[in-house]
Coordinates of C-alpha atoms and ligand atoms in Angstrom, one line a residue:
M1 CA -1.3 11.3 16.0
T2 CA 1.3 9.3 14.0
P3 CA 4.0 8.1 16.4
A4 CA 7.4 9.7 15.7
L5 CA 9.0 6.4 15.3
Y6 CA 6.6 5.6 12.4
E7 CA 7.9 8.7 10.7
L8 CA 11.6 7.7 11.2
P9 CA 12.7 6.6 7.7
K10 CA 14.0 3.0 7.7
A11 CA 14.8 -0.1 5.7
E12 CA 13.1 -3.4 6.4
L13 CA 15.5 -6.3 5.7
H14 CA 13.8 -9.2 7.4
L15 CA 10.2 -9.6 6.3
H16 CA 8.5 -12.7 5.0
I17 CA 5.7 -11.5 2.7
E18 CA 3.6 -14.6 3.6
G19 CA 3.9 -13.5 7.2
T20 CA 2.0 -10.3 6.4
L21 CA -1.1 -12.3 5.6
E22 CA -3.7 -10.8 7.9
P23 CA -6.6 -13.1 8.9
E24 CA -9.1 -11.0 7.1
M25 CA -7.2 -11.5 3.9
V26 CA -6.8 -15.2 4.6
F27 CA -10.6 -15.5 4.6
A28 CA -11.1 -13.1 1.6
L29 CA -8.6 -15.0 -0.6
A30 CA -10.1 -18.4 0.5
E31 CA -13.4 -17.2 -0.8
R32 CA -11.9 -15.8 -4.0
N33 CA -10.2 -19.1 -4.7
G34 CA -12.8 -21.5 -3.3
I35 CA -10.5 -22.9 -0.7
E36 CA -11.7 -24.7 2.4
L37 CA -9.8 -23.5 5.5
P38 CA -8.9 -25.4 8.6
F39 CA -10.1 -22.3 10.6
E40 CA -13.7 -21.3 11.4
S41 CA -13.3 -17.6 11.5
V42 CA -11.0 -14.6 11.9
D43 CA -11.3 -15.0 15.7
D44 CA -10.6 -18.7 15.6
W45 CA -7.4 -17.8 13.6
K46 CA -6.4 -15.1 16.1
G47 CA -7.0 -17.5 18.9
R48 CA -4.1 -19.7 17.6
L49 CA -1.5 -17.0 17.9
Q50 CA 0.3 -18.5 20.8
F51 CA 3.4 -20.4 20.0
A52 CA 5.6 -22.5 22.2
S53 CA 8.5 -22.4 19.6
L54 CA 9.2 -21.8 15.9
Q55 CA 7.5 -25.0 14.6
P56 CA 3.9 -24.3 15.8
F57 CA 4.2 -20.9 14.2
L58 CA 5.4 -22.4 10.9
D59 CA 2.5 -24.8 11.0
L60 CA 0.0 -21.9 11.1
Y61 CA 2.0 -19.8 8.6
F62 CA 2.0 -22.6 6.0
A63 CA -1.6 -23.6 6.7
S64 CA -2.7 -20.0 6.0
S65 CA -0.5 -19.6 2.9
I66 CA -2.6 -22.1 1.0
V67 CA -5.0 -19.3 0.1
L68 CA -2.4 -17.7 -2.2
R69 CA -3.0 -19.2 -5.6
Q70 CA -3.0 -16.6 -8.4
E71 CA -0.7 -13.7 -9.4
Q72 CA -3.3 -11.2 -8.2
D73 CA -3.3 -12.8 -4.7
F74 CA 0.5 -12.2 -4.4
Y75 CA 0.0 -8.7 -5.7
D76 CA -2.7 -7.9 -3.2
L77 CA -0.7 -9.4 -0.3
A78 CA 2.4 -7.4 -1.2
A79 CA 0.5 -4.2 -2.0
A80 CA -1.3 -4.3 1.4
Y81 CA 2.0 -4.8 3.2
L82 CA 3.8 -2.0 1.3
T83 CA 1.1 0.5 2.0
K84 CA 1.1 -0.4 5.7
A85 CA 4.9 -0.5 5.9
H86 CA 5.1 3.0 4.2
G87 CA 2.9 4.3 7.0
Q88 CA 5.5 3.0 9.5
G89 CA 8.5 4.6 7.8
V90 CA 9.7 1.9 5.4
R91 CA 11.5 3.5 2.5
H92 CA 13.4 0.5 1.3
V93 CA 12.4 -3.2 1.7
E94 CA 14.2 -6.4 0.8
M95 CA 11.3 -8.8 0.9
F96 CA 11.5 -12.6 1.6
F97 CA 9.2 -15.0 -0.2
D98 CA 9.0 -18.8 0.0
P99 CA 8.4 -20.1 -3.5
Q100 CA 8.6 -23.8 -2.6
A101 CA 5.6 -23.4 -0.3
H102 CA 3.6 -22.3 -3.3
T103 CA 5.0 -24.4 -6.2
Q104 CA 4.5 -27.6 -4.2
R105 CA 0.8 -26.8 -4.2
G106 CA 0.8 -26.3 -8.0
V107 CA 1.2 -22.5 -8.1
A108 CA 3.3 -21.3 -11.0
L109 CA 6.6 -19.8 -9.9
D110 CA 6.3 -17.0 -12.4
D111 CA 2.9 -16.0 -11.0
V112 CA 4.4 -15.6 -7.5
I113 CA 7.3 -13.5 -8.7
T114 CA 5.3 -11.4 -11.1
G115 CA 2.6 -10.6 -8.5
L116 CA 5.2 -9.6 -5.9
K117 CA 7.3 -7.6 -8.4
R118 CA 4.3 -5.8 -9.8
A119 CA 3.4 -4.6 -6.3
M120 CA 7.0 -3.5 -5.6
D121 CA 7.0 -1.6 -8.9
D122 CA 3.8 0.1 -8.1
A123 CA 5.0 1.0 -4.6
H124 CA 8.1 2.5 -6.1
A125 CA 6.0 4.6 -8.5
E126 CA 3.4 5.7 -6.0
L127 CA 5.2 5.7 -2.6
G128 CA 8.9 5.9 -3.5
I129 CA 9.7 2.6 -1.9
T130 CA 12.8 0.9 -3.3
G131 CA 14.1 -2.6 -2.7
G132 CA 13.9 -6.1 -4.1
L133 CA 12.9 -9.7 -3.6
I134 CA 14.9 -12.3 -1.8
L135 CA 14.0 -15.9 -2.6
C136 CA 14.2 -18.1 0.5
F137 CA 14.8 -21.9 0.3
L138 CA 12.9 -24.0 2.8
R139 CA 15.7 -25.7 4.6
D140 CA 13.7 -28.7 5.7
L141 CA 13.0 -29.7 2.1
P142 CA 15.5 -31.8 0.1
V143 CA 18.4 -29.8 -1.3
E144 CA 17.4 -31.0 -4.8
S145 CA 14.2 -29.0 -4.5
A146 CA 16.4 -25.9 -3.7
F147 CA 18.5 -26.5 -6.8
A148 CA 15.4 -27.0 -9.0
T149 CA 13.9 -23.8 -7.6
L150 CA 17.1 -21.8 -8.2
D151 CA 17.4 -23.2 -11.8
A152 CA 13.8 -22.3 -12.5
V153 CA 14.2 -18.7 -11.4
S154 CA 17.7 -18.1 -13.0
P155 CA 16.3 -16.2 -16.0
R156 CA 14.5 -13.8 -13.6
A157 CA 17.5 -13.6 -11.4
L158 CA 19.6 -12.5 -14.3
A159 CA 16.8 -10.0 -15.3
G160 CA 17.1 -8.5 -11.8
D161 CA 13.6 -9.5 -10.7
I162 CA 15.3 -11.2 -7.7
I163 CA 18.2 -9.7 -5.8
G164 CA 19.2 -12.5 -3.5
V165 CA 18.6 -15.9 -1.8
G166 CA 17.9 -16.7 1.8
L167 CA 17.2 -19.8 4.0
D168 CA 14.3 -20.2 6.3
S169 CA 11.8 -22.6 8.0
T170 CA 12.8 -25.2 10.6
E171 CA 16.4 -24.5 11.7
V172 CA 17.4 -27.2 14.1
G173 CA 18.4 -30.4 12.3
Y174 CA 19.0 -28.5 9.0
P175 CA 22.5 -27.0 9.2
P176 CA 23.6 -24.4 6.6
E177 CA 26.3 -26.6 5.1
I178 CA 23.6 -28.7 3.3
F179 CA 23.1 -25.7 1.0
T180 CA 26.8 -24.9 0.2
E181 CA 26.5 -25.8 -3.5
V182 CA 23.1 -24.1 -3.9
Y183 CA 24.6 -20.9 -2.6
A184 CA 27.6 -21.1 -4.8
R185 CA 25.3 -21.4 -7.8
A186 CA 23.3 -18.4 -6.6
R187 CA 26.4 -16.3 -6.2
G188 CA 27.3 -17.3 -9.8
L189 CA 24.0 -15.7 -10.8
G190 CA 25.0 -12.5 -9.1
L191 CA 22.6 -13.0 -6.2
H192 CA 23.2 -11.7 -2.7
C193 CA 23.3 -14.3 0.0
V194 CA 21.6 -14.2 3.4
A195 CA 20.4 -17.0 5.8
H196 CA 18.4 -17.4 9.0
A197 CA 20.8 -18.7 11.6
G198 CA 21.0 -18.6 15.3
E199 CA 17.3 -18.1 15.8
E200 CA 16.7 -21.6 17.4
G201 CA 20.0 -23.1 16.3
G202 CA 23.3 -22.4 18.0
P203 CA 26.2 -20.1 17.0
E204 CA 27.6 -22.9 14.8
F205 CA 24.7 -22.2 12.4
V206 CA 25.9 -18.6 12.2
E207 CA 29.5 -19.7 11.6
G208 CA 28.4 -22.2 8.9
S209 CA 26.3 -19.5 7.2
L210 CA 29.4 -17.2 7.0
D211 CA 31.9 -19.9 6.1
A212 CA 30.0 -22.3 3.9
L213 CA 27.3 -20.1 2.4
K214 CA 29.4 -16.9 2.4
C215 CA 26.4 -14.9 3.7
E216 CA 26.6 -11.1 3.6
R217 CA 23.9 -10.8 6.4
I218 CA 22.6 -13.1 9.0
D219 CA 18.9 -13.2 9.8
H220 CA 18.3 -13.2 13.6
G221 CA 21.7 -14.4 14.7
I222 CA 20.9 -13.7 18.4
R223 CA 22.5 -16.9 19.6
S224 CA 25.8 -15.7 18.3
L225 CA 26.2 -14.2 21.8
Q226 CA 26.9 -17.8 23.1
N227 CA 30.3 -17.7 21.4
P228 CA 32.6 -14.8 22.3
A229 CA 35.0 -15.6 19.3
L230 CA 32.0 -15.3 16.9
V231 CA 30.9 -12.0 18.5
E232 CA 34.4 -10.7 17.9
R233 CA 34.3 -11.9 14.3
L234 CA 30.9 -10.2 13.7
R235 CA 32.1 -7.0 15.3
E236 CA 35.3 -7.0 13.3
S237 CA 33.6 -7.8 10.0
Q238 CA 30.4 -5.8 10.6
V239 CA 28.3 -8.5 9.0
P240 CA 24.8 -7.3 9.8
L241 CA 22.3 -9.2 12.0
T242 CA 18.6 -8.6 11.2
V243 CA 17.0 -8.8 14.6
C244 CA 13.3 -9.2 15.0
P245 CA 12.4 -8.3 18.6
L246 CA 8.6 -9.0 18.7
S247 CA 9.2 -12.2 16.8
T248 CA 11.7 -13.5 19.2
V249 CA 9.4 -12.8 22.1
A250 CA 6.4 -14.5 20.3
L251 CA 8.4 -17.6 19.5
R252 CA 9.7 -17.8 23.1
G253 CA 13.4 -17.2 22.2
V254 CA 13.2 -14.9 25.3
S255 CA 10.4 -14.7 27.8
T256 CA 10.0 -10.9 27.7
L257 CA 11.3 -8.2 25.5
A258 CA 13.3 -6.8 28.5
E259 CA 15.3 -10.1 28.4
H260 CA 16.1 -9.6 24.7
P261 CA 19.9 -9.5 24.1
L262 CA 19.6 -6.4 21.8
P263 CA 21.3 -4.0 24.2
R264 CA 24.2 -6.5 24.7
M265 CA 24.5 -6.9 21.0
L266 CA 24.8 -3.1 20.5
E267 CA 27.2 -2.8 23.4
A268 CA 29.4 -5.4 21.7
G269 CA 29.6 -3.2 18.6
L270 CA 27.5 -5.5 16.3
L271 CA 25.7 -4.1 13.3
V272 CA 22.2 -4.8 14.3
T273 CA 18.9 -3.8 12.5
L274 CA 15.3 -4.0 13.7
N275 CA 12.7 -5.8 11.6
S276 CA 9.3 -7.3 11.8
D277 CA 9.7 -10.9 10.4
D278 CA 6.1 -12.0 10.3
P279 CA 4.1 -9.0 11.5
S280 CA 0.6 -10.6 11.2
Y281 CA 1.6 -13.3 13.6
F282 CA 3.9 -11.5 16.0
G283 CA 1.9 -8.5 17.1
G284 CA 3.3 -5.7 15.1
Y285 CA 4.9 -4.2 12.0
I286 CA 8.4 -2.6 11.9
G287 CA 7.4 0.7 13.5
D288 CA 5.8 -1.2 16.3
N289 CA 9.1 -3.1 16.8
Y290 CA 10.9 0.2 17.0
I291 CA 8.4 1.6 19.6
A292 CA 8.5 -1.6 21.7
V293 CA 12.3 -1.4 21.8
Q294 CA 12.4 2.2 22.7
E295 CA 9.8 1.7 25.5
T296 CA 11.4 -1.4 26.9
F297 CA 15.1 -0.2 26.9
G298 CA 14.6 3.5 27.2
F299 CA 16.7 4.2 24.1
T300 CA 16.9 7.9 23.1
D301 CA 15.6 9.1 19.7
A302 CA 19.2 9.4 18.6
A303 CA 19.8 5.7 19.4
M304 CA 16.7 4.8 17.5
A305 CA 17.9 6.8 14.5
A306 CA 21.2 5.0 14.7
L307 CA 19.3 1.7 14.4
A308 CA 17.6 3.1 11.3
M309 CA 21.0 4.2 9.9
N310 CA 22.2 0.6 10.5
S311 CA 19.3 -0.7 8.4
I312 CA 20.4 1.5 5.5
A313 CA 24.0 0.5 5.9
A314 CA 23.0 -3.2 6.0
S315 CA 20.8 -3.0 2.9
F316 CA 21.8 -3.9 -0.6
A317 CA 20.6 -0.5 -1.9
P318 CA 23.0 1.3 -4.3
A319 CA 25.3 4.0 -2.8
A320 CA 23.2 6.9 -4.1
R321 CA 20.0 5.5 -2.6
K322 CA 21.8 4.9 0.7
A323 CA 22.9 8.5 0.7
E324 CA 19.3 9.7 0.2
L325 CA 18.0 7.5 2.9
R326 CA 20.7 8.6 5.4
A327 CA 19.8 12.3 4.6
A328 CA 16.1 11.4 5.4
V329 CA 17.1 10.0 8.8
A330 CA 19.2 13.0 9.5
A331 CA 16.3 15.2 8.7
W332 CA 14.1 13.3 11.1
V333 CA 16.7 13.7 13.9
A334 CA 17.0 17.4 13.1
A335 CA 13.3 17.9 13.4
R336 CA 13.1 16.2 16.8
Ligands
HPA401 N1 12.1 -18.3 11.1 C1 12.2 -19.3 10.2 N2 11.5 -19.4 9.1 C2 10.5 -18.5 8.9 C3 10.3 -17.5 9.8 C4 11.1 -17.4 11.0 O1 10.9 -16.5 11.9 N3 9.2 -16.8 9.4 C5 8.9 -17.4 8.2 N4 9.6 -18.4 7.9
ZN402 ZN1 12.4 -14.8 9.4

């Protein structure tokens, strides 16, 4: 039987499409593209899913991403994710992708975007999923590379093929202020601005993302709790935090889900959403995150529906679409 929380309509706002690369697809695409992998088998790959921190995860994530070469690879990756996500209640998705990870291997930027966009268009037509693409800059690459990437995508940004920019990869040592001018230029193109902050970095990374980058949402942000003044600011402004519970456990941000600060964040009045981050690596897609949270914290169905409502409020969907999605959540509650 389909779990009820898979049927709860929701938006996914923190999802790296490269992090949905399942090991079977890693090997299938390696064969399609004639790429030699540093892993022996699917089991060998799965055996590496133990991470002491963010960096060892990123090493496996980028090592696996080398199989993505052609437009069709990006299409197949996103189509597989969208089908699976739809089965777990995703009705709207704002999908991260890491163009620099691919262009530095010689993949054409247009092939990445066209493949992902084609899968999103097909998912809209066939499954009714709405959303858009958010281009993430790798914060540990030189800022000049971020500028060059932004300039290269600007025609597609103006065409609406990309809805925003984000910032990911190694956090500590790469404060948000490095990207102040890049984000100013992105805003000039009409792009939304989000950034990973407060995953491994401290609350000052969240403050810098708000002040220097003018972010509308913060990805993770859990370390904001270390600074009461920042918590008050986030409560007052209702800037959303896209929390990824299974990810934070897998990357040892907390030792067990029971120790996750989610309940404290909600009690503090923060606008928190649940997301999957890199589901192939962290043991579950978004519905699995909802289920783990309910089981761990004993939240009621109404509380879970409130989290889904948060995901809609925090999304960049147009007002009419938000109204439709809210009605769908209300219908789920009414049927419980
Ligand atoms: N953190 C930072 N960068 C990332 C992540 C993450 O969880 N996933 C993919 N890139
Ligand atoms: Zn992330």
